[in-house]
mmCIF file of C-alpha atoms in Angstrom:
data_model
loop_
_atom_site.group_PDB
_atom_site.id
_atom_site.type_symbol
_atom_site.label_atom_id
_atom_site.label_comp_id
_atom_site.label_asym_id
_atom_site.label_seq_id
_atom_site.Cartn_x
_atom_site.Cartn_y
_atom_site.Cartn_z
ATOM 1 C CA MET A 883 11.814 11.697 -10.440
ATOM 2 C CA GLU A 884 13.256 8.891 -12.518
ATOM 3 C CA THR A 885 16.740 9.390 -11.036
ATOM 4 C CA LEU A 886 15.477 9.592 -7.474
ATOM 5 C CA GLU A 887 13.364 6.462 -7.848
ATOM 6 C CA GLY A 888 16.344 4.668 -9.360
ATOM 7 C CA GLU A 889 18.437 5.558 -6.315
ATOM 8 C CA VAL A 890 15.824 4.684 -3.713
ATOM 9 C CA TYR A 891 14.616 1.455 -5.317
ATOM 10 C CA SER A 892 17.927 0.240 -6.680
ATOM 11 C CA HIS A 893 19.145 -3.351 -6.708
ATOM 12 C CA ASP A 894 21.225 -2.632 -3.590
ATOM 13 C CA ASN A 895 18.137 -1.380 -1.793
ATOM 14 C CA TRP A 896 16.305 -4.636 -2.578
ATOM 15 C CA GLU A 897 19.270 -6.687 -1.357
ATOM 16 C CA GLU A 898 19.030 -4.859 1.977
ATOM 17 C CA GLU A 899 15.257 -5.326 2.170
ATOM 18 C CA ASN A 900 15.461 -9.005 1.256
ATOM 19 C CA ALA A 901 18.006 -9.546 4.024
ATOM 20 C CA LYS A 902 15.509 -8.126 6.515
ATOM 21 C CA PHE A 903 12.733 -10.257 5.044
ATOM 22 C CA ARG A 904 14.570 -13.483 5.885
ATOM 23 C CA ASP A 905 13.327 -13.032 9.455
ATOM 24 C CA LEU A 906 10.445 -15.535 9.764
ATOM 25 C CA GLN A 907 8.304 -13.308 11.974
ATOM 26 C CA LYS A 908 8.599 -10.466 9.459
ATOM 27 C CA GLN A 909 7.573 -12.861 6.694
ATOM 28 C CA LYS A 910 4.535 -13.931 8.701
ATOM 29 C CA ASN A 911 3.564 -10.311 9.378
ATOM 30 C CA ALA A 912 3.990 -9.360 5.720
ATOM 31 C CA PHE A 913 1.850 -12.238 4.416
ATOM 32 C CA THR A 914 -0.812 -11.585 7.061
ATOM 33 C CA TYR A 915 -0.882 -7.948 5.995
ATOM 34 C CA ASP A 916 -1.238 -8.881 2.319
ATOM 35 C CA TYR A 917 -3.953 -11.426 3.080
ATOM 36 C CA LEU A 918 -5.999 -8.852 5.007
ATOM 37 C CA SER A 919 -5.552 -6.396 2.136
ATOM 38 C CA LEU A 920 -6.798 -8.966 -0.361
ATOM 39 C CA MET A 921 -9.837 -9.789 1.772
ATOM 40 C CA LYS A 922 -10.720 -6.106 2.165
ATOM 41 C CA ALA A 923 -10.488 -5.485 -1.586
ATOM 42 C CA MET A 924 -12.585 -8.561 -2.359
ATOM 43 C CA GLU A 925 -15.378 -7.392 -0.066
ATOM 44 C CA PHE A 926 -16.184 -4.817 -2.751
ATOM 45 C CA ASN A 927 -15.254 -6.761 -5.893
ATOM 46 C CA LYS A 928 -18.198 -7.498 -8.205
ATOM 47 C CA ALA A 929 -16.434 -9.628 -10.825
ATOM 48 C CA GLU A 930 -16.747 -13.418 -10.690
ATOM 49 C CA ALA A 931 -13.189 -14.008 -11.902
ATOM 50 C CA PRO A 932 -11.511 -10.655 -11.267
ATOM 51 C CA SER A 933 -8.434 -9.391 -13.040
ATOM 52 C CA ILE A 934 -6.045 -8.002 -10.419
ATOM 53 C CA LEU A 935 -3.218 -5.493 -10.739
ATOM 54 C CA ASP A 936 -0.791 -4.838 -7.889
ATOM 55 C CA ILE A 937 1.034 -1.518 -8.283
ATOM 56 C CA GLY A 938 4.383 -1.538 -6.521
ATOM 57 C CA ALA A 939 4.290 -5.314 -6.436
ATOM 58 C CA GLY A 940 7.709 -5.738 -4.810
ATOM 59 C CA ARG A 941 8.218 -9.364 -3.785
ATOM 60 C CA GLY A 942 4.675 -10.153 -4.901
ATOM 61 C CA GLY A 943 3.165 -11.036 -1.524
ATOM 62 C CA PHE A 944 -0.256 -9.622 -2.396
ATOM 63 C CA LEU A 945 -0.340 -11.454 -5.725
ATOM 64 C CA LEU A 946 0.878 -14.711 -4.189
ATOM 65 C CA MET A 947 -1.973 -14.456 -1.685
ATOM 66 C CA ALA A 948 -4.399 -13.828 -4.554
ATOM 67 C CA LYS A 949 -3.090 -16.892 -6.401
ATOM 68 C CA ALA A 950 -3.316 -19.045 -3.285
ATOM 69 C CA SER A 951 -6.913 -17.849 -2.815
ATOM 70 C CA GLY A 952 -7.905 -19.016 -6.293
ATOM 71 C CA PHE A 953 -7.541 -15.800 -8.284
ATOM 72 C CA ASP A 954 -5.445 -16.634 -11.339
ATOM 73 C CA ASN A 955 -5.687 -13.458 -13.420
ATOM 74 C CA VAL A 956 -3.041 -11.422 -11.610
ATOM 75 C CA THR A 957 -0.406 -8.943 -12.791
ATOM 76 C CA GLY A 958 2.288 -6.995 -10.973
ATOM 77 C CA LEU A 959 3.672 -3.554 -11.800
ATOM 78 C CA ASP A 960 6.942 -2.271 -10.397
ATOM 79 C CA ILE A 961 9.670 0.135 -11.458
ATOM 80 C CA ASN A 962 12.367 -2.353 -10.422
ATOM 81 C CA PRO A 963 12.803 -5.661 -12.317
ATOM 82 C CA VAL A 964 14.744 -7.413 -9.531
ATOM 83 C CA ASN A 965 11.814 -9.658 -8.474
ATOM 84 C CA LYS A 966 10.629 -10.487 -11.998
ATOM 85 C CA PRO A 967 12.355 -13.926 -12.283
ATOM 86 C CA GLN A 968 11.024 -15.037 -8.896
ATOM 87 C CA LEU A 969 7.440 -13.992 -9.662
ATOM 88 C CA GLU A 970 7.489 -15.688 -13.048
ATOM 89 C CA LYS A 971 8.208 -18.995 -11.282
ATOM 90 C CA PHE A 972 4.652 -18.668 -9.925
ATOM 91 C CA ASP A 973 3.215 -17.620 -13.316
ATOM 92 C CA ILE A 974 2.843 -14.031 -12.125
ATOM 93 C CA PRO A 975 3.764 -11.569 -14.883
ATOM 94 C CA LEU A 976 5.581 -8.426 -13.752
ATOM 95 C CA ILE A 977 5.393 -5.320 -15.918
ATOM 96 C CA VAL A 978 8.412 -3.099 -15.310
ATOM 97 C CA GLY A 979 7.430 0.553 -15.500
ATOM 98 C CA HIS A 980 5.003 3.171 -14.241
ATOM 99 C CA VAL A 981 1.194 3.471 -14.242
ATOM 100 C CA ASP A 982 1.323 4.947 -17.755
ATOM 101 C CA SER A 983 2.968 1.818 -19.198
ATOM 102 C CA PRO A 984 1.403 0.822 -22.557
ATOM 103 C CA GLU A 985 1.602 -2.830 -21.469
ATOM 104 C CA LEU A 986 -1.151 -2.316 -18.893
ATOM 105 C CA ASP A 987 -4.744 -3.370 -19.536
ATOM 106 C CA THR A 988 -7.848 -2.561 -17.475
ATOM 107 C CA TYR A 989 -8.596 -4.396 -14.229
ATOM 108 C CA ASP A 990 -11.381 -5.289 -11.821
ATOM 109 C CA VAL A 991 -9.224 -4.799 -8.739
ATOM 110 C CA ILE A 992 -6.166 -2.579 -8.353
ATOM 111 C CA ASN A 993 -4.027 -2.715 -5.230
ATOM 112 C CA ALA A 994 -1.579 0.066 -4.304
ATOM 113 C CA GLN A 995 -0.094 -0.382 -0.839
ATOM 114 C CA HIS A 996 2.403 2.230 0.308
ATOM 115 C CA VAL A 997 2.812 3.698 -3.167
ATOM 116 C CA LEU A 998 0.946 7.018 -3.190
ATOM 117 C CA GLU A 999 3.301 8.691 -0.698
ATOM 118 C CA HIS A 1000 6.215 7.939 -3.064
ATOM 119 C CA VAL A 1001 4.866 9.571 -6.240
ATOM 120 C CA ALA A 1002 5.614 13.155 -7.246
ATOM 121 C CA ASP A 1003 2.016 13.887 -8.303
ATOM 122 C CA PRO A 1004 -0.598 11.886 -6.345
ATOM 123 C CA ARG A 1005 -3.545 13.313 -8.265
ATOM 124 C CA SER A 1006 -2.096 12.371 -11.676
ATOM 125 C CA PHE A 1007 -1.319 8.909 -10.319
ATOM 126 C CA LEU A 1008 -4.900 8.477 -9.054
ATOM 127 C CA LEU A 1009 -6.379 9.715 -12.340
ATOM 128 C CA ARG A 1010 -4.336 7.083 -14.140
ATOM 129 C CA VAL A 1011 -5.492 4.391 -11.697
ATOM 130 C CA LYS A 1012 -9.063 5.440 -12.431
ATOM 131 C CA LYS A 1013 -8.513 4.909 -16.163
ATOM 132 C CA LEU A 1014 -7.066 1.451 -15.486
ATOM 133 C CA LEU A 1015 -10.229 0.288 -13.688
ATOM 134 C CA LYS A 1016 -12.948 -1.615 -15.500
ATOM 135 C CA PRO A 1017 -16.586 -0.578 -15.022
ATOM 136 C CA ASN A 1018 -17.500 -1.529 -11.428
ATOM 137 C CA GLY A 1019 -13.790 -1.935 -10.680
ATOM 138 C CA VAL A 1020 -12.360 -0.974 -7.283
ATOM 139 C CA ALA A 1021 -8.988 0.187 -5.988
ATOM 140 C CA HIS A 1022 -7.543 -0.744 -2.601
ATOM 141 C CA ILE A 1023 -5.048 1.869 -1.394
ATOM 142 C CA VAL A 1024 -2.966 2.052 1.800
ATOM 143 C CA VAL A 1025 -0.734 4.919 2.970
ATOM 144 C CA PRO A 1026 1.049 5.770 6.232
ATOM 145 C CA ASN A 1027 -1.203 7.671 8.625
ATOM 146 C CA GLU A 1028 0.609 10.824 9.731
ATOM 147 C CA GLY A 1029 -2.348 11.567 12.000
ATOM 148 C CA GLY A 1030 -1.888 8.234 13.762
ATOM 149 C CA ILE A 1031 -0.888 8.029 17.393
ATOM 150 C CA VAL A 1032 2.482 6.351 16.659
ATOM 151 C CA ALA A 1033 3.473 9.022 14.102
ATOM 152 C CA LYS A 1034 2.422 11.785 16.497
ATOM 153 C CA GLN A 1035 4.419 10.235 19.319
ATOM 154 C CA LYS A 1036 7.545 9.904 17.159
ATOM 155 C CA SER A 1037 7.215 13.481 15.887
ATOM 156 C CA PHE A 1038 6.772 14.774 19.452
ATOM 157 C CA LEU A 1039 9.878 12.926 20.673
ATOM 158 C CA SER A 1040 11.822 14.175 17.636
ATOM 159 C CA LYS A 1041 10.878 17.782 18.428
ATOM 160 C CA LEU A 1042 12.025 17.291 22.020
ATOM 161 C CA GLY A 1043 15.346 16.018 20.715
ATOM 162 C CA VAL A 1044 15.162 12.734 22.613
ATOM 163 C CA LYS A 1045 14.590 10.439 19.627
ATOM 164 C CA LYS A 1046 17.805 8.699 18.550
ATOM 165 C CA LYS A 1047 17.098 9.341 14.859
ATOM 166 C CA PRO A 1048 14.813 12.408 14.760
ATOM 167 C CA PHE A 1049 12.020 12.281 12.168
ATOM 168 C CA LYS A 1050 13.377 9.063 10.638
ATOM 169 C CA HIS A 1051 9.760 7.770 10.579
ATOM 170 C CA LEU A 1052 8.934 10.391 7.931
ATOM 171 C CA THR A 1053 11.566 8.882 5.585
ATOM 172 C CA PRO A 1054 11.956 12.268 3.850
ATOM 173 C CA TRP A 1055 14.395 10.838 1.297
ATOM 174 C CA HIS A 1056 11.571 9.005 -0.500
ATOM 175 C CA HIS A 1057 8.216 10.065 0.971
ATOM 176 C CA PHE A 1058 7.066 13.037 -1.080
ATOM 177 C CA PHE A 1059 3.609 13.424 0.502
ATOM 178 C CA PHE A 1060 2.028 12.770 3.886
ATOM 179 C CA PHE A 1061 -1.626 11.940 4.536
ATOM 180 C CA ASP A 1062 -4.026 11.956 7.453
ATOM 181 C CA LYS A 1063 -7.752 11.256 7.868
ATOM 182 C CA LYS A 1064 -8.639 14.626 6.288
ATOM 183 C CA SER A 1065 -6.123 15.030 3.469
ATOM 184 C CA PHE A 1066 -6.348 11.438 2.217
ATOM 185 C CA PRO A 1067 -10.086 11.459 1.420
ATOM 186 C CA PHE A 1068 -9.709 14.969 -0.009
ATOM 187 C CA VAL A 1069 -7.180 13.915 -2.670
ATOM 188 C CA LEU A 1070 -9.202 10.776 -3.486
ATOM 189 C CA GLU A 1071 -12.465 12.665 -3.963
ATOM 190 C CA ASP A 1072 -10.690 15.450 -5.860
ATOM 191 C CA SER A 1073 -9.451 12.763 -8.263
ATOM 192 C CA GLY A 1074 -12.983 11.537 -8.950
ATOM 193 C CA PHE A 1075 -13.236 8.594 -6.559
ATOM 194 C CA GLU A 1076 -16.069 7.534 -4.295
ATOM 195 C CA ILE A 1077 -14.875 6.114 -0.972
ATOM 196 C CA LEU A 1078 -16.564 2.779 -0.262
ATOM 197 C CA TYR A 1079 -14.529 2.032 2.864
ATOM 198 C CA MET A 1080 -12.046 3.951 4.999
ATOM 199 C CA GLY A 1081 -10.320 2.667 8.112
ATOM 200 C CA THR A 1082 -6.952 2.430 9.801
ATOM 201 C CA ARG A 1083 -4.790 -0.606 10.460
ATOM 202 C CA ASN A 1084 -1.406 -1.841 11.660
ATOM 203 C CA ASN A 1085 1.198 -4.193 10.238
ATOM 204 C CA ILE A 1086 -0.300 -7.305 11.835
ATOM 205 C CA LYS A 1087 -3.755 -8.285 12.953
ATOM 206 C CA SER A 1088 -3.300 -9.501 16.502
ATOM 207 C CA LYS A 1089 -1.058 -9.531 19.543
ATOM 208 C CA GLY A 1090 -3.817 -10.670 21.856
ATOM 209 C CA LEU A 1091 -7.327 -9.627 22.837
ATOM 210 C CA LEU A 1092 -6.266 -6.455 24.675
ATOM 211 C CA TYR A 1093 -4.212 -5.346 21.667
ATOM 212 C CA GLU A 1094 -7.161 -5.921 19.327
ATOM 213 C CA PHE A 1095 -9.519 -4.042 21.664
ATOM 214 C CA VAL A 1096 -7.206 -1.027 21.914
ATOM 215 C CA HIS A 1097 -6.688 -0.880 18.178
ATOM 216 C CA LYS A 1098 -10.413 -1.092 17.493
ATOM 217 C CA ILE A 1099 -10.699 2.090 19.530
ATOM 218 C CA PHE A 1100 -7.775 3.574 17.604
ATOM 219 C CA ASP A 1101 -9.468 2.597 14.337
ATOM 220 C CA ALA A 1102 -12.684 4.368 15.357
ATOM 221 C CA LEU A 1103 -10.592 7.489 15.977
ATOM 222 C CA LYS A 1104 -8.491 6.912 12.804
ATOM 223 C CA TRP A 1105 -5.352 6.680 14.977
ATOM 224 C CA ASN A 1106 -3.785 3.430 13.736
ATOM 225 C CA THR A 1107 -0.516 3.362 11.802
ATOM 226 C CA HIS A 1108 -1.890 3.126 8.232
ATOM 227 C CA LEU A 1109 -4.894 4.563 6.414
ATOM 228 C CA GLU A 1110 -6.744 2.054 4.231
ATOM 229 C CA VAL A 1111 -9.439 2.740 1.638
ATOM 230 C CA VAL A 1112 -11.411 0.954 -1.037
ATOM 231 C CA VAL A 1113 -12.598 3.327 -3.746
ATOM 232 C CA ARG A 1114 -14.302 3.305 -7.117
ATOM 233 C CA PRO A 1115 -14.711 6.012 -9.776
ATOM 234 C CA VAL A 1116 -17.652 8.316 -9.154
ATOM 235 C CA ARG A 1117 -20.601 7.152 -11.236
ATOM 236 C CA LYS A 1118 -22.030 9.859 -13.466
#
């Protein structure tokens, strides 16, 4: 696990990703995505001045959005230190390590976008997230939706042999688990979470009214590209 993560999320990998991120439209999409994530998490936050942890912080887009929105108590967690100097310029501390790091505290809001599919043991990861939440704390979690219409289309074309890079969308070299509208809530509830919200979403909010209308239908059917939840520990 450690070796594989080191290979997948190496410095060279971040250089490649940062090169892609220089595209202005991709930057806009990424920040829009992070802003919508922040707003969804805050719908269920009860704390007046919440402490926020972003697991798999990466470039820190979610935390930068939180800072810009007036939330100052933010912390990032990532296994790769490459973005640490940049985040510290914005007074955003980055803890380098895993969810069992002794440097972690407890938090009102925990964000984990596109992390769960990368861990070797999702249930152990979720149990640890639960311990990191304060009373009344919530976690916002996003994973790829393998039951979504785009994933189904790509898998169908791959099986037919007409997709240029068959099954590339599954990224089998670093996605250990795959979730759909049935398996995702199952693993969350099995880990002791209550689901406060569950929906589906895409990378960006809008490409016009028709696009929004179609994807509202897709959301009702849980067909959009990503599954999104807000959860809290089950109250005994």
